[in-house]
mmCIF file of C-alpha atoms and ligand atoms in Angstrom:
data_model
loop_
_atom_site.group_PDB
_atom_site.id
_atom_site.type_symbol
_atom_site.label_atom_id
_atom_site.label_comp_id
_atom_site.label_asym_id
_atom_site.label_seq_id
_atom_site.Cartn_x
_atom_site.Cartn_y
_atom_site.Cartn_z
ATOM 1 C CA MET A 1 -109.932 -29.292 35.406
ATOM 2 C CA ARG A 2 -106.311 -28.788 36.339
ATOM 3 C CA PHE A 3 -105.480 -31.875 34.401
ATOM 4 C CA GLU A 4 -106.913 -30.767 31.182
ATOM 5 C CA VAL A 5 -105.517 -27.009 31.752
ATOM 6 C CA SER A 6 -102.080 -28.963 32.077
ATOM 7 C CA LYS A 7 -102.742 -30.483 28.821
ATOM 8 C CA VAL A 8 -103.507 -27.139 26.661
ATOM 9 C CA LEU A 9 -100.513 -25.749 28.084
ATOM 10 C CA ASP A 10 -98.242 -28.514 27.268
ATOM 11 C CA ALA A 11 -100.073 -28.494 23.800
ATOM 12 C CA ILE A 12 -99.194 -24.834 23.684
ATOM 13 C CA GLU A 13 -95.722 -25.238 24.428
ATOM 14 C CA GLN A 14 -95.346 -27.650 21.429
ATOM 15 C CA ARG A 15 -96.025 -24.351 19.321
ATOM 16 C CA LEU A 16 -93.259 -22.270 21.268
ATOM 17 C CA THR A 17 -89.751 -21.548 19.445
ATOM 18 C CA THR A 18 -87.158 -18.982 19.166
ATOM 19 C CA ASP A 19 -85.541 -20.845 16.328
ATOM 20 C CA PRO A 20 -85.510 -18.534 13.388
ATOM 21 C CA ALA A 21 -86.087 -21.663 10.771
ATOM 22 C CA LEU A 22 -89.241 -22.525 12.632
ATOM 23 C CA ALA A 23 -91.004 -19.843 13.725
ATOM 24 C CA ARG A 24 -94.040 -18.362 11.611
ATOM 25 C CA ALA A 25 -95.164 -15.337 13.415
ATOM 26 C CA VAL A 26 -94.229 -13.193 16.269
ATOM 27 C CA VAL A 27 -96.161 -12.144 19.381
ATOM 28 C CA ASP A 28 -95.713 -10.056 22.690
ATOM 29 C CA LEU A 29 -96.997 -12.849 24.843
ATOM 30 C CA ALA A 30 -97.590 -10.430 27.932
ATOM 31 C CA GLU A 31 -99.930 -8.617 25.756
ATOM 32 C CA VAL A 32 -102.026 -11.567 24.253
ATOM 33 C CA VAL A 33 -102.545 -13.191 27.701
ATOM 34 C CA ARG A 34 -104.894 -10.168 28.489
ATOM 35 C CA TYR A 35 -107.173 -10.153 25.328
ATOM 36 C CA ALA A 36 -109.734 -11.109 27.738
ATOM 37 C CA ASP A 37 -112.347 -10.418 24.897
ATOM 38 C CA LEU A 38 -111.514 -13.685 23.142
ATOM 39 C CA ASP A 39 -112.849 -15.855 25.692
ATOM 40 C CA GLY A 40 -114.268 -13.338 28.370
ATOM 41 C CA GLY A 41 -112.758 -14.997 31.164
ATOM 42 C CA ARG A 42 -109.878 -13.908 33.689
ATOM 43 C CA PRO A 43 -108.050 -10.503 33.296
ATOM 44 C CA ALA A 44 -104.954 -12.607 32.080
ATOM 45 C CA SER A 45 -104.637 -16.485 30.888
ATOM 46 C CA LEU A 46 -102.200 -18.021 29.207
ATOM 47 C CA LEU A 47 -104.907 -20.115 27.262
ATOM 48 C CA ARG A 48 -105.539 -17.094 25.158
ATOM 49 C CA LEU A 49 -102.082 -17.627 23.523
ATOM 50 C CA GLY A 50 -103.573 -21.194 22.393
ATOM 51 C CA LEU A 51 -106.262 -19.483 20.903
ATOM 52 C CA VAL A 52 -104.276 -17.052 18.779
ATOM 53 C CA VAL A 53 -101.517 -19.786 17.856
ATOM 54 C CA ASP A 54 -104.707 -22.175 16.529
ATOM 55 C CA ALA A 55 -106.116 -18.844 14.438
ATOM 56 C CA LEU A 56 -102.398 -18.676 12.893
ATOM 57 C CA ALA A 57 -102.386 -22.088 12.183
ATOM 58 C CA THR A 58 -105.667 -22.160 10.536
ATOM 59 C CA GLN A 59 -104.740 -18.991 8.457
ATOM 60 C CA LEU A 60 -101.648 -19.991 6.956
ATOM 61 C CA ALA A 61 -103.266 -23.593 6.607
ATOM 62 C CA GLU A 62 -100.350 -24.837 8.344
ATOM 63 C CA ASP A 63 -100.829 -27.313 11.204
ATOM 64 C CA ASN A 64 -98.513 -27.301 14.107
ATOM 65 C CA ALA A 65 -97.335 -23.611 13.140
ATOM 66 C CA ALA A 66 -95.055 -21.962 16.034
ATOM 67 C CA VAL A 67 -94.731 -18.663 16.984
ATOM 68 C CA TYR A 68 -91.687 -16.776 18.444
ATOM 69 C CA ALA A 69 -92.683 -15.005 21.731
ATOM 70 C CA VAL A 70 -91.152 -12.212 23.375
ATOM 71 C CA VAL A 71 -92.313 -11.664 27.039
ATOM 72 C CA HIS A 72 -91.599 -8.894 29.562
ATOM 73 C CA ARG A 73 -90.145 -10.367 32.624
ATOM 74 C CA GLY A 74 -92.958 -8.973 34.913
ATOM 75 C CA LEU A 75 -95.049 -11.608 33.602
ATOM 76 C CA LEU A 76 -92.985 -14.648 35.259
ATOM 77 C CA SER A 77 -94.588 -13.232 38.412
ATOM 78 C CA ASP A 78 -97.787 -11.489 37.214
ATOM 79 C CA ALA A 79 -100.513 -11.921 39.831
ATOM 80 C CA ASP A 80 -103.166 -12.079 37.403
ATOM 81 C CA LEU A 81 -101.916 -15.567 36.130
ATOM 82 C CA THR A 82 -102.470 -18.513 38.268
ATOM 83 C CA SER A 83 -99.712 -20.065 40.075
ATOM 84 C CA ASN A 84 -99.513 -22.851 37.756
ATOM 85 C CA GLU A 85 -99.238 -20.492 34.621
ATOM 86 C CA ARG A 86 -96.621 -18.494 36.091
ATOM 87 C CA MET A 87 -94.533 -22.114 36.931
ATOM 88 C CA VAL A 88 -95.094 -22.708 33.230
ATOM 89 C CA VAL A 89 -94.147 -19.206 31.967
ATOM 90 C CA ARG A 90 -90.751 -19.750 34.043
ATOM 91 C CA ARG A 91 -90.490 -23.198 32.677
ATOM 92 C CA TRP A 92 -91.140 -21.808 29.093
ATOM 93 C CA ALA A 93 -88.218 -18.886 29.805
ATOM 94 C CA ASP A 94 -85.619 -21.210 31.518
ATOM 95 C CA ASP A 95 -85.900 -23.418 28.467
ATOM 96 C CA GLY A 96 -85.110 -20.771 26.070
ATOM 97 C CA LEU A 97 -88.817 -21.595 24.615
ATOM 98 C CA VAL A 98 -89.416 -17.710 24.526
ATOM 99 C CA GLU A 99 -87.422 -15.062 25.146
ATOM 100 C CA VAL A 100 -87.524 -12.955 28.334
ATOM 101 C CA LEU A 101 -86.594 -9.230 28.219
ATOM 102 C CA PRO A 102 -86.418 -6.135 30.924
ATOM 103 C CA THR A 103 -88.086 -4.018 28.333
ATOM 104 C CA VAL A 104 -89.867 -5.276 25.422
ATOM 105 C CA GLY A 105 -90.128 -1.909 23.516
ATOM 106 C CA ASP A 106 -90.169 -2.641 20.220
ATOM 107 C CA ARG A 107 -88.150 -6.125 20.343
ATOM 108 C CA VAL A 108 -91.428 -7.698 18.629
ATOM 109 C CA LEU A 109 -91.040 -5.394 15.423
ATOM 110 C CA GLU A 110 -86.919 -6.116 15.598
ATOM 111 C CA VAL A 111 -87.296 -10.218 15.128
ATOM 112 C CA ALA A 112 -89.981 -9.611 12.827
ATOM 113 C CA ASP A 113 -87.868 -7.577 10.591
ATOM 114 C CA LEU A 114 -85.026 -9.597 11.033
ATOM 115 C CA LEU A 115 -86.504 -12.903 10.425
ATOM 116 C CA GLY A 116 -89.403 -11.558 7.813
ATOM 117 C CA LEU A 117 -92.464 -12.754 10.198
ATOM 118 C CA PRO A 118 -95.627 -11.226 10.728
ATOM 119 C CA VAL A 119 -96.394 -10.008 13.825
ATOM 120 C CA LEU A 120 -99.645 -10.859 15.723
ATOM 121 C CA SER A 121 -100.624 -7.754 17.715
ATOM 122 C CA ARG A 122 -103.746 -5.576 18.552
ATOM 123 C CA LEU A 123 -101.061 -2.531 18.731
ATOM 124 C CA ARG A 124 -100.693 -0.302 15.998
ATOM 125 C CA PHE A 125 -97.045 1.082 16.688
ATOM 126 C CA GLU A 126 -97.406 4.631 15.534
ATOM 127 C CA GLY A 127 -94.508 6.079 17.050
ATOM 128 C CA VAL A 128 -92.221 3.477 14.962
ATOM 129 C CA ARG A 129 -93.437 3.249 11.863
ATOM 130 C CA GLU A 130 -91.178 5.093 9.866
ATOM 131 C CA ARG A 131 -88.570 2.708 11.145
ATOM 132 C CA TYR A 132 -90.113 -0.489 10.008
ATOM 133 C CA GLY A 133 -92.086 0.340 6.620
ATOM 134 C CA TRP A 134 -93.454 -3.055 6.073
ATOM 135 C CA LEU A 135 -95.914 -1.940 9.340
ATOM 136 C CA ALA A 136 -97.821 0.195 7.052
ATOM 137 C CA GLY A 137 -96.579 -1.074 3.518
ATOM 138 C CA GLN A 138 -97.193 -4.935 3.431
ATOM 139 C CA ALA A 139 -100.361 -6.646 3.726
ATOM 140 C CA GLY A 140 -100.782 -9.268 6.455
ATOM 141 C CA ARG A 141 -97.522 -8.556 8.276
ATOM 142 C CA LEU A 142 -99.393 -6.895 11.119
ATOM 143 C CA MET A 143 -102.112 -9.193 11.997
ATOM 144 C CA ALA A 144 -104.567 -8.194 14.886
ATOM 145 C CA PRO A 145 -105.902 -11.092 16.849
ATOM 146 C CA VAL A 146 -109.958 -10.222 17.584
ATOM 147 C CA PRO A 147 -112.675 -12.735 18.808
ATOM 148 C CA GLY A 148 -114.171 -15.010 15.965
ATOM 149 C CA LYS A 149 -116.295 -17.825 15.736
ATOM 150 C CA ALA A 150 -114.381 -20.559 17.623
ATOM 151 C CA GLY A 151 -111.902 -18.581 19.710
ATOM 152 C CA ALA A 152 -109.712 -16.073 17.688
ATOM 153 C CA THR A 153 -109.394 -14.879 14.203
ATOM 154 C CA LEU A 154 -106.382 -12.493 12.495
ATOM 155 C CA VAL A 155 -107.186 -9.684 10.782
ATOM 156 C CA ALA A 156 -105.087 -7.585 9.049
ATOM 157 C CA GLN A 157 -104.268 -3.895 10.252
ATOM 158 C CA VAL A 158 -103.188 -2.738 6.754
ATOM 159 C CA GLY A 159 -105.233 -3.677 3.739
ATOM 160 C CA GLY A 160 -107.593 -5.961 5.350
ATOM 161 C CA GLY A 161 -107.524 -9.893 4.341
ATOM 162 C CA SER A 162 -106.728 -12.596 6.378
ATOM 163 C CA ALA A 163 -103.306 -14.085 5.043
ATOM 164 C CA PRO A 164 -100.314 -13.458 7.462
ATOM 165 C CA SER A 165 -97.655 -12.703 5.003
ATOM 166 C CA ILE A 166 -94.567 -14.458 5.742
ATOM 167 C CA GLY A 167 -91.082 -13.421 3.895
ATOM 168 C CA SER A 168 -87.502 -14.587 4.526
ATOM 169 C CA PRO A 169 -84.955 -12.990 6.801
ATOM 170 C CA ASP A 170 -83.423 -9.297 5.381
ATOM 171 C CA PRO A 171 -80.427 -9.249 4.734
ATOM 172 C CA VAL A 172 -79.000 -7.717 7.681
ATOM 173 C CA GLY A 173 -80.784 -10.363 9.496
ATOM 174 C CA ALA A 174 -79.337 -13.157 7.162
ATOM 175 C CA LYS A 175 -75.604 -11.828 7.969
ATOM 176 C CA VAL A 176 -76.425 -11.978 11.896
ATOM 177 C CA LEU A 177 -78.105 -15.680 11.653
ATOM 178 C CA ALA A 178 -74.982 -16.748 9.516
ATOM 179 C CA ARG A 179 -72.822 -16.540 12.734
ATOM 180 C CA LEU A 180 -73.225 -18.047 16.263
ATOM 181 C CA TRP A 181 -73.293 -15.622 19.321
ATOM 182 C CA ARG A 182 -72.652 -16.190 23.034
ATOM 183 C CA CYS A 183 -73.602 -14.319 26.174
ATOM 184 C CA PRO A 184 -70.965 -13.425 28.732
ATOM 185 C CA GLU A 185 -74.006 -13.955 31.325
ATOM 186 C CA SER A 186 -73.733 -17.897 32.683
ATOM 187 C CA ASN A 187 -77.132 -18.977 32.556
ATOM 188 C CA CYS A 188 -78.221 -17.237 29.370
ATOM 189 C CA ALA A 189 -81.009 -19.759 28.026
ATOM 190 C CA ASN A 190 -81.043 -18.173 24.696
ATOM 191 C CA PHE A 191 -77.411 -17.434 23.949
ATOM 192 C CA GLY A 192 -75.159 -20.152 25.339
ATOM 193 C CA GLY A 193 -73.484 -18.967 28.300
ATOM 194 C CA GLY A 194 -70.257 -18.701 30.303
ATOM 195 C CA GLY A 195 -66.951 -18.851 28.634
ATOM 196 C CA GLY A 196 -65.981 -22.468 26.803
ATOM 197 C CA ALA A 197 -66.269 -23.005 22.837
ATOM 198 C CA PHE A 198 -68.611 -23.874 20.480
ATOM 199 C CA ALA A 199 -68.585 -27.506 21.361
ATOM 200 C CA ASP A 200 -69.940 -26.776 24.947
ATOM 201 C CA LEU A 201 -73.290 -25.549 23.263
ATOM 202 C CA ALA A 202 -76.508 -27.979 23.724
ATOM 203 C CA PRO A 203 -77.013 -29.646 20.372
ATOM 204 C CA GLU A 204 -80.234 -27.753 19.627
ATOM 205 C CA ARG A 205 -78.116 -24.740 19.880
ATOM 206 C CA ARG A 206 -75.774 -25.390 17.503
ATOM 207 C CA ALA A 207 -78.575 -27.051 15.061
ATOM 208 C CA GLY A 208 -79.063 -23.536 14.268
ATOM 209 C CA GLY A 209 -81.894 -22.889 16.599
ATOM 210 C CA GLN A 210 -80.372 -19.763 18.050
ATOM 211 C CA PRO A 211 -82.625 -16.567 18.260
ATOM 212 C CA PRO A 212 -81.669 -13.218 16.336
ATOM 213 C CA PRO A 213 -79.448 -10.395 18.856
ATOM 214 C CA THR A 214 -80.617 -7.508 19.127
ATOM 215 C CA LEU A 215 -78.908 -4.778 17.028
ATOM 216 C CA HIS A 216 -80.192 -1.891 18.725
ATOM 217 C CA THR A 217 -76.745 -0.863 20.232
ATOM 218 C CA GLY A 218 -75.119 -1.138 16.869
ATOM 219 C CA SER A 219 -73.765 -4.603 17.785
ATOM 220 C CA PRO A 220 -75.167 -7.835 18.319
ATOM 221 C CA THR A 221 -76.135 -7.839 21.863
ATOM 222 C CA CYS A 222 -78.185 -10.113 24.066
ATOM 223 C CA PRO A 223 -81.572 -8.878 24.579
ATOM 224 C CA ARG A 224 -82.292 -10.418 27.919
ATOM 225 C CA HIS A 225 -79.074 -9.340 29.458
ATOM 226 C CA SER A 226 -78.162 -6.309 27.566
ATOM 227 C CA LYS A 227 -74.656 -7.482 27.116
ATOM 228 C CA PRO A 228 -72.439 -7.525 23.501
ATOM 229 C CA LEU A 229 -72.415 -10.929 22.347
ATOM 230 C CA SER A 230 -69.410 -12.668 21.271
ATOM 231 C CA ASP A 231 -68.777 -14.052 17.980
ATOM 232 C CA ILE A 232 -68.128 -17.925 18.035
ATOM 233 C CA GLY A 233 -67.753 -19.209 14.844
ATOM 234 C CA PRO A 234 -70.113 -19.533 11.544
ATOM 235 C CA ARG A 235 -73.464 -21.203 12.265
ATOM 236 C CA PRO A 236 -72.995 -24.841 11.069
ATOM 237 C CA PRO A 237 -75.331 -25.428 8.044
ATOM 238 C CA ALA A 238 -78.971 -26.491 8.756
ATOM 239 C CA GLU A 239 -81.911 -26.718 6.717
ATOM 240 C CA ALA A 240 -85.709 -26.457 7.378
ATOM 241 C CA LEU A 241 -87.577 -29.364 5.889
ATOM 242 C CA ALA A 242 -91.670 -29.640 5.962
ATOM 243 C CA VAL A 243 -93.731 -32.731 5.739
ATOM 244 C CA ARG A 244 -97.183 -32.147 3.861
ATOM 245 C CA VAL A 245 -99.720 -34.637 3.871
ATOM 246 C CA GLY A 246 -103.230 -34.526 1.890
ATOM 247 C CA GLY A 247 -101.962 -31.024 0.893
ATOM 248 C CA VAL A 248 -101.490 -29.667 4.382
ATOM 249 C CA ILE A 249 -98.217 -28.527 5.760
ATOM 250 C CA ARG A 250 -98.055 -30.542 9.147
ATOM 251 C CA ARG A 251 -94.679 -29.942 10.705
ATOM 252 C CA ARG A 252 -91.313 -28.220 9.882
ATOM 253 C CA PHE A 253 -87.925 -29.822 11.286
ATOM 254 C CA VAL A 254 -84.857 -28.607 11.114
ATOM 255 C CA VAL A 255 -81.784 -31.091 9.886
ATOM 256 C CA ALA A 256 -78.454 -29.838 10.768
ATOM 257 C CA GLU A 257 -74.775 -31.080 11.258
ATOM 258 C CA ASP A 258 -74.733 -34.384 13.497
ATOM 259 C CA ALA A 259 -78.384 -33.952 13.690
ATOM 260 C CA PRO A 260 -79.733 -36.489 11.277
ATOM 261 C CA VAL A 261 -83.471 -36.735 11.411
ATOM 262 C CA VAL A 262 -85.827 -39.956 10.433
ATOM 263 C CA VAL A 263 -89.281 -39.391 9.002
ATOM 264 C CA GLY A 264 -91.574 -42.606 9.051
ATOM 265 C CA ARG A 265 -95.088 -43.926 10.859
ATOM 266 C CA ALA A 266 -93.502 -44.221 14.212
ATOM 267 C CA PRO A 267 -89.407 -43.876 14.223
ATOM 268 C CA GLU A 268 -87.721 -44.018 17.282
ATOM 269 C CA LYS A 269 -87.778 -40.527 19.843
ATOM 270 C CA GLY A 270 -86.367 -37.547 18.029
ATOM 271 C CA GLY A 271 -87.963 -38.831 14.519
ATOM 272 C CA ILE A 272 -91.127 -37.070 12.701
ATOM 273 C CA MET A 273 -93.804 -39.562 13.316
ATOM 274 C CA LEU A 274 -96.582 -39.403 10.764
ATOM 275 C CA GLY A 275 -98.837 -41.828 11.676
ATOM 276 C CA GLN A 276 -101.548 -39.423 13.128
ATOM 277 C CA TRP A 277 -101.920 -38.287 9.881
ATOM 278 C CA LEU A 278 -101.962 -41.159 7.236
ATOM 279 C CA SER A 279 -104.691 -43.338 5.987
ATOM 280 C CA GLU A 280 -105.279 -47.039 6.639
ATOM 281 C CA GLU A 281 -103.098 -47.788 3.121
ATOM 282 C CA ALA A 282 -100.750 -45.375 3.795
ATOM 283 C CA ARG A 283 -100.085 -46.658 7.390
ATOM 284 C CA ARG A 284 -99.437 -50.123 5.819
ATOM 285 C CA TRP A 285 -97.273 -48.682 2.801
ATOM 286 C CA ILE A 286 -95.132 -46.788 5.081
ATOM 287 C CA SER A 287 -92.289 -48.107 7.384
ATOM 288 C CA ARG A 288 -91.789 -47.175 11.079
ATOM 289 C CA SER A 289 -88.335 -45.577 10.219
ATOM 290 C CA HIS A 290 -88.486 -44.690 6.029
ATOM 291 C CA VAL A 291 -86.625 -42.239 5.340
ATOM 292 C CA ARG A 292 -83.307 -40.496 6.608
ATOM 293 C CA PHE A 293 -82.267 -36.681 6.113
ATOM 294 C CA GLU A 294 -79.022 -35.437 6.811
ATOM 295 C CA MET A 295 -76.201 -32.740 6.136
ATOM 296 C CA ARG A 296 -73.378 -33.345 4.088
ATOM 297 C CA GLY A 297 -71.620 -30.008 3.961
ATOM 298 C CA SER A 298 -74.375 -27.523 3.213
ATOM 299 C CA GLU A 299 -76.635 -30.227 1.078
ATOM 300 C CA VAL A 300 -79.479 -32.531 2.351
ATOM 301 C CA VAL A 301 -79.120 -35.800 1.570
ATOM 302 C CA ALA A 302 -82.526 -37.982 1.678
ATOM 303 C CA GLN A 303 -81.596 -41.905 2.414
ATOM 304 C CA ASP A 304 -84.484 -44.620 2.052
ATOM 305 C CA VAL A 305 -84.226 -46.957 4.900
ATOM 306 C CA SER A 306 -87.710 -48.389 4.244
ATOM 307 C CA THR A 307 -88.953 -51.716 3.385
ATOM 308 C CA ASN A 308 -90.963 -50.676 0.279
ATOM 309 C CA GLY A 309 -89.103 -47.842 -1.357
ATOM 310 C CA THR A 310 -89.104 -44.024 -1.126
ATOM 311 C CA GLY A 311 -90.094 -41.951 -3.929
ATOM 312 C CA VAL A 312 -88.387 -38.960 -5.420
ATOM 313 C CA ARG A 313 -90.248 -36.468 -7.541
ATOM 314 C CA PRO A 314 -87.417 -33.979 -9.286
ATOM 315 C CA GLY A 315 -88.042 -30.454 -9.026
ATOM 316 C CA GLY A 316 -91.600 -31.298 -7.459
ATOM 317 C CA SER A 317 -93.349 -32.895 -10.674
ATOM 318 C CA MET A 318 -95.972 -34.717 -10.736
ATOM 319 C CA ASP A 319 -95.771 -36.340 -13.856
ATOM 320 C CA ASP A 320 -95.124 -40.338 -13.020
ATOM 321 C CA ALA A 321 -92.862 -41.068 -15.735
ATOM 322 C CA GLU A 322 -90.065 -38.770 -14.014
ATOM 323 C CA ARG A 323 -90.326 -40.452 -10.504
ATOM 324 C CA MET A 324 -87.758 -42.150 -9.293
ATOM 325 C CA THR A 325 -87.776 -44.746 -6.411
ATOM 326 C CA LEU A 326 -84.884 -45.150 -4.064
ATOM 327 C CA LYS A 327 -84.124 -48.045 -2.400
ATOM 328 C CA ARG A 328 -81.499 -47.889 0.388
ATOM 329 C CA GLN A 329 -80.364 -45.522 -1.612
ATOM 330 C CA THR A 330 -79.424 -41.822 -1.401
ATOM 331 C CA ARG A 331 -80.414 -38.615 -3.330
ATOM 332 C CA VAL A 332 -79.156 -34.872 -2.782
ATOM 333 C CA LEU A 333 -82.190 -32.738 -2.428
ATOM 334 C CA SER A 334 -82.318 -29.658 -5.017
ATOM 335 C CA PRO A 335 -84.766 -26.966 -3.999
ATOM 336 C CA GLY A 336 -87.861 -28.089 -5.444
ATOM 337 C CA ASP A 337 -87.435 -31.941 -4.895
ATOM 338 C CA LEU A 338 -90.274 -33.935 -3.020
ATOM 339 C CA ILE A 339 -89.612 -36.803 -1.476
ATOM 340 C CA GLU A 340 -92.787 -39.352 -1.408
ATOM 341 C CA LEU A 341 -93.142 -41.677 1.188
ATOM 342 C CA TYR A 342 -96.510 -42.375 -0.394
ATOM 343 C CA PRO A 343 -98.988 -40.712 -2.886
ATOM 344 C CA GLY A 344 -99.968 -37.619 -0.868
ATOM 345 C CA VAL A 345 -97.410 -37.604 1.709
ATOM 346 C CA HIS A 346 -94.026 -35.228 0.862
ATOM 347 C CA VAL A 347 -91.153 -33.932 2.356
ATOM 348 C CA GLY A 348 -89.039 -31.073 0.610
ATOM 349 C CA LYS A 349 -87.477 -27.915 1.682
ATOM 350 C CA ALA A 350 -89.516 -25.442 3.827
ATOM 351 C CA ARG A 351 -88.865 -22.681 1.541
ATOM 352 C CA THR A 352 -90.170 -24.131 -1.744
ATOM 353 C CA LEU A 353 -93.428 -26.268 0.030
ATOM 354 C CA THR A 354 -96.689 -24.572 0.613
ATOM 355 C CA SER A 355 -99.948 -25.668 1.907
ATOM 356 C CA ALA A 356 -102.252 -26.547 -0.926
ATOM 357 C CA ALA A 357 -105.277 -27.425 1.157
ATOM 358 C CA PRO A 358 -107.192 -25.480 3.998
ATOM 359 C CA LEU A 359 -106.477 -26.944 7.704
ATOM 360 C CA ASN A 360 -109.709 -28.132 8.968
ATOM 361 C CA ALA A 361 -108.663 -28.946 12.403
ATOM 362 C CA PRO A 362 -106.881 -26.877 14.495
ATOM 363 C CA SER A 363 -105.386 -28.302 17.803
ATOM 364 C CA VAL A 364 -103.778 -26.760 20.771
ATOM 365 C CA MET A 365 -107.407 -26.431 22.359
ATOM 366 C CA ALA A 366 -108.897 -29.460 21.360
ATOM 367 C CA GLU A 367 -107.710 -31.613 24.299
ATOM 368 C CA ALA A 368 -110.573 -29.609 26.317
ATOM 369 C CA PRO A 369 -113.145 -28.627 23.993
ATOM 370 C CA THR A 370 -115.363 -27.553 27.176
ATOM 371 C CA LEU A 371 -112.513 -25.325 28.585
ATOM 372 C CA SER A 372 -112.919 -22.045 27.741
ATOM 373 C CA MET A 373 -116.789 -22.289 29.001
ATOM 374 C CA ARG A 374 -115.122 -23.815 32.451
ATOM 375 C CA ILE A 375 -113.092 -20.799 32.514
ATOM 376 C CA LEU A 376 -115.995 -18.497 32.499
ATOM 377 C CA GLU A 377 -118.009 -20.424 35.267
ATOM 378 C CA ARG A 378 -114.975 -19.967 37.550
HETATM 379 ZN ZN1 ZN B 115 -77.688 -13.142 27.582
#
């Protein structure tokens, strides 16, 4: 039992991010863990985040869709969670996978506003609707997780429908996200820490993964420590890419300066492994390390490193006459270009790539299919 819970929590952990390029929705974790009607179990359960994350993936038709979780710090010592769950939340907080706050206020809405993301919440936010016009004006930006056939389903609070709506960062968001920020607090998980320079930041922080500061005080401020952030320079160029296999977005990843990414059947650690989504034929064709992506200035360059070559479909054209093959060569990616490792196995810029088929097997809870029944029995 404990082993299975840990496996599910590990799977959920893979779906947490505060990286603006990877997050697909915003949640208030302390709220979600108390949706007891989703599984009829304990007053608070961390596993409910898994149900909500699965619903998001299904309704976006996007495997591995990640959420930006805002967490009231009280949850780190909430007696309604198990001691194991409290330990896990603390680890997520220390690792900067979630954003911990002394008061949540409308931070969920601010993050959604700055990043153009939907909010997954049952709250109606009546008091702040004027400040966030999209709450009432855009279908799919405020989705309520409710009990569904197998776990949770998301229902639009405005206009009905089941499709979460994702835009791009608003102009103010884009402006603050163009810079890197540092918190004066030495152990700040989300905004570097202490003195020092940009080079001291951990690579994943330099890679464009820094979350948006709060702007409620009029200048960029650390949401956790309520201290003004210093501007430590422009955020280095980075680009979110997506892998689409069989018509479904399977993974998003970020290529940043000094952080190239290799995609293949089973690349070295740090690469994007496709093996699990491939047919027998595709597995035979695609090399362990097949194509490498890197930033050159502000451009993404793809380089074939495979045995059989890498296809390029300029502008995403499915006309085979336009398809080119890279043999150990490189190509600068244009916005609509598709890199084709094998028919139906594509990589492209995340902002231009969408799923074209339903996602049939959402997964974080799959490690323990009987788990929710066991929670009920306890
Ligand atoms: Zn801080």
